[in-house]
Amino acid sequence: MVKIPDFFSLKHLLALSLALNVSLVLRVLFESENQGLHYYGLALQKKFRGTSMAESGSVQKVAHVSKRTVLSTPFSSSSSSVGTLSEVEDGGEKIINLDHGDPTMYESYWQKMGEKTTIVIPGWQSMSYFSDIKCVCWFLEPEFAKQVVRLHKVVGNAATEGRHIVVGTGSSQLYLAALFALSPQEAIEPMSVISAAPFYSSYPSMTDYQKSGLHKWAGDARSFNKLGPYIELITSPNNPDGFTRQSVINQTGGALIHDLAYYWPQYTPISSPADNDLTLFTVSKSTGHA
Ligand SMILES: Cc1ncc(COP(=O)(O)O)c(C=O)c1O
């Protein structure tokens, strides 16, 4: 047994023990706070700072990382309101750029794939306007169509039997094509295009980009109360919040566009094959290239 010197009373020991405990507790709290900066979620504490964007007249919004608020969105996108996470020379704090994303998340994965990712297209290939004239989309490469069907079957995220596949340069182009196809040509006024807020930030500008008389952005689907035909965009999982979604309009006469850009297993559980009249997918989100 350890002998306690005479000048140490029980009171002294109690005070010493208290001091040690308080300092230990403080240390544990301090360390977990710091670790939280690296491993926890992202608090949306907006901060404005001068950057190259600021020089060009706009302001860049950034958010600090803290363990208090978890941003539920599991993905980031080049033009969505979900930003990139980067460490800046700001006392080692992590910053989220809410102005734009940058799809570098899968870069190291694709680097590891090395030569497997190299694609060579000989100059003589695909010169004809027609790759398959029996197909609705006559310039769709049959081998590409085969691989699209195979991938959806393996992943289980889309019904492919008896479907037409239409290809475009990304789903943005296909979105415009879908709007054109679904808007009546003889209507007296433009067809309203809506989506439940919060929606992908590019929808309004994409919808009105061509200043078409056929369709017009009409905002949040939840507050839409106009009678007559409309086009509702259903994004699932949703950009920017990652929620699974269904139509929110309880009205007839609507055409639905399902934007399933993020319906891939790296972003969300695949519960059943999507089986809609019109579904948009994009290679860019499945591979992480945009
Ligand atoms: C919900 C959603 N739909 C469509 C797109 C457009 O994708 P693409 O790169 O194929 O044009 C994006 C891109 O960020 C998106 O977030």
Short mmCIF file of C-alpha atoms in Angstrom, two decimals, residues 79-222:
data_model
loop_
_atom_site.label_atom_id
_atom_site.label_comp_id
_atom_site.label_asym_id
_atom_site.label_seq_id
_atom_site.Cartn_x
_atom_site.Cartn_y
_atom_site.Cartn_z
CA SER A 79 -24.36 22.38 -60.74
CA SER A 80 -26.57 21.54 -57.83
CA SER A 81 -26.70 23.53 -54.63
CA VAL A 82 -24.64 20.86 -52.88
CA GLY A 83 -21.06 22.02 -52.79
CA THR A 84 -17.59 20.59 -52.65
CA LEU A 85 -15.71 19.99 -49.44
CA SER A 86 -12.21 21.34 -49.33
CA GLU A 87 -9.69 22.31 -46.69
CA VAL A 88 -8.63 25.91 -46.93
CA GLU A 89 -5.85 27.78 -45.24
CA ASP A 90 -8.24 28.94 -42.58
CA GLY A 91 -6.98 27.44 -39.36
CA GLY A 92 -7.38 23.96 -40.87
CA GLU A 93 -11.17 24.27 -41.02
CA LYS A 94 -13.08 22.34 -43.65
CA ILE A 95 -15.16 24.44 -46.00
CA ILE A 96 -18.04 23.50 -48.26
CA ASN A 97 -18.35 25.49 -51.43
CA LEU A 98 -22.07 26.01 -51.92
CA ASP A 99 -21.62 27.83 -55.19
CA HIS A 100 -20.70 24.83 -57.31
CA GLY A 101 -19.55 21.24 -56.98
CA ASP A 102 -16.56 19.59 -58.58
CA PRO A 103 -16.81 15.88 -59.33
CA THR A 104 -13.44 14.68 -58.05
CA MET A 105 -14.87 12.18 -55.57
CA TYR A 106 -14.33 9.16 -57.82
CA GLU A 107 -11.08 10.33 -59.42
CA SER A 108 -8.84 8.02 -57.39
CA TYR A 109 -11.16 5.07 -58.13
CA TRP A 110 -10.92 5.66 -61.89
CA GLN A 111 -7.17 6.16 -61.61
CA LYS A 112 -6.91 2.73 -60.04
CA MET A 113 -8.81 1.25 -62.99
CA GLY A 114 -5.90 2.35 -65.21
CA GLU A 115 -5.90 1.04 -68.78
CA LYS A 116 -9.35 -0.56 -68.39
CA THR A 117 -10.85 2.91 -68.76
CA THR A 118 -9.18 3.73 -72.09
CA ILE A 119 -11.63 3.88 -74.99
CA VAL A 120 -10.42 4.01 -78.60
CA ILE A 121 -12.87 5.02 -81.36
CA PRO A 122 -11.39 4.35 -84.83
CA GLY A 123 -11.98 7.19 -87.29
CA TRP A 124 -13.93 4.94 -89.67
CA GLN A 125 -16.42 3.83 -87.04
CA SER A 126 -20.03 5.07 -86.81
CA MET A 127 -19.87 7.23 -89.93
CA SER A 128 -23.37 6.38 -91.09
CA TYR A 129 -26.28 8.51 -89.87
CA PHE A 130 -28.07 5.25 -89.18
CA SER A 131 -26.83 2.79 -86.63
CA ASP A 132 -30.16 0.97 -86.38
CA ILE A 133 -33.07 2.23 -88.47
CA LYS A 134 -35.49 -0.15 -86.72
CA CYS A 135 -34.93 1.75 -83.50
CA VAL A 136 -36.92 4.89 -82.49
CA CYS A 137 -33.60 6.57 -81.81
CA TRP A 138 -31.91 5.71 -85.10
CA PHE A 139 -28.45 6.88 -84.10
CA LEU A 140 -28.40 4.76 -80.93
CA GLU A 141 -25.44 2.37 -81.15
CA PRO A 142 -26.81 -1.20 -80.73
CA GLU A 143 -23.88 -2.22 -78.52
CA PHE A 144 -24.40 0.82 -76.29
CA ALA A 145 -28.13 -0.01 -75.99
CA LYS A 146 -27.19 -3.58 -75.02
CA GLN A 147 -24.89 -2.32 -72.28
CA VAL A 148 -27.51 0.15 -70.98
CA VAL A 149 -30.02 -2.69 -70.59
CA ARG A 150 -27.38 -4.97 -69.02
CA LEU A 151 -26.35 -2.33 -66.48
CA HIS A 152 -29.95 -1.57 -65.44
CA LYS A 153 -30.59 -5.31 -65.06
CA VAL A 154 -27.50 -5.84 -62.91
CA VAL A 155 -28.29 -2.84 -60.70
CA GLY A 156 -32.06 -3.43 -60.74
CA ASN A 157 -32.91 0.27 -60.93
CA ALA A 158 -35.07 0.33 -64.08
CA ALA A 159 -37.54 -1.87 -65.94
CA THR A 160 -36.17 -2.32 -69.44
CA GLU A 161 -38.61 -4.76 -71.10
CA GLY A 162 -40.56 -3.21 -73.98
CA ARG A 163 -38.93 0.21 -73.50
CA HIS A 164 -37.42 2.62 -75.98
CA ILE A 165 -33.99 3.97 -75.17
CA VAL A 166 -33.24 7.48 -76.38
CA VAL A 167 -29.72 8.85 -76.00
CA GLY A 168 -28.53 12.41 -75.75
CA THR A 169 -25.54 14.43 -74.61
CA GLY A 170 -26.23 14.08 -70.92
CA SER A 171 -29.67 14.12 -69.38
CA SER A 172 -29.86 17.93 -69.65
CA GLN A 173 -30.29 17.57 -73.40
CA LEU A 174 -32.81 14.77 -72.89
CA TYR A 175 -34.74 16.94 -70.43
CA LEU A 176 -35.24 19.59 -73.11
CA ALA A 177 -36.24 16.88 -75.60
CA ALA A 178 -38.76 15.48 -73.10
CA LEU A 179 -40.28 18.95 -72.51
CA PHE A 180 -40.67 19.42 -76.25
CA ALA A 181 -42.21 15.97 -76.68
CA LEU A 182 -44.69 16.41 -73.81
CA SER A 183 -45.87 19.96 -74.55
CA PRO A 184 -48.89 20.17 -76.88
CA GLN A 185 -47.96 22.06 -80.05
CA GLU A 186 -51.34 23.76 -80.41
CA ALA A 187 -51.93 24.90 -76.82
CA ILE A 188 -53.10 28.49 -76.28
CA GLU A 189 -50.55 29.07 -73.54
CA PRO A 190 -47.24 27.47 -72.52
CA MET A 191 -47.45 24.27 -70.47
CA SER A 192 -46.52 24.82 -66.80
CA VAL A 193 -43.44 22.94 -65.64
CA ILE A 194 -43.16 22.36 -61.89
CA SER A 195 -41.18 20.45 -59.29
CA ALA A 196 -41.49 20.23 -55.52
CA ALA A 197 -39.03 22.54 -53.73
CA PRO A 198 -36.19 22.14 -53.01
CA PHE A 199 -35.47 21.19 -56.62
CA TYR A 200 -32.32 20.93 -58.76
CA SER A 201 -31.24 24.54 -59.16
CA SER A 202 -30.85 24.31 -62.94
CA TYR A 203 -34.44 23.27 -63.70
CA PRO A 204 -35.85 26.82 -63.99
CA SER A 205 -33.13 28.08 -66.33
CA MET A 206 -33.09 24.85 -68.38
CA THR A 207 -36.87 25.00 -68.79
CA ASP A 208 -36.92 28.62 -69.94
CA TYR A 209 -33.58 28.61 -71.75
CA GLN A 210 -35.09 28.36 -75.23
CA LYS A 211 -37.81 30.91 -74.45
CA SER A 212 -40.19 28.40 -75.92
CA GLY A 213 -43.85 29.23 -76.27
CA LEU A 214 -44.58 25.56 -75.55
CA HIS A 215 -43.56 25.36 -71.90
CA LYS A 216 -42.72 27.65 -69.00
CA TRP A 217 -41.22 27.17 -65.55
CA ALA A 218 -44.00 27.56 -62.95
CA GLY A 219 -42.08 26.92 -59.72
CA ASP A 220 -42.82 24.83 -56.65
CA ALA A 221 -45.22 21.95 -57.36
CA ARG A 222 -46.58 22.09 -53.80
#
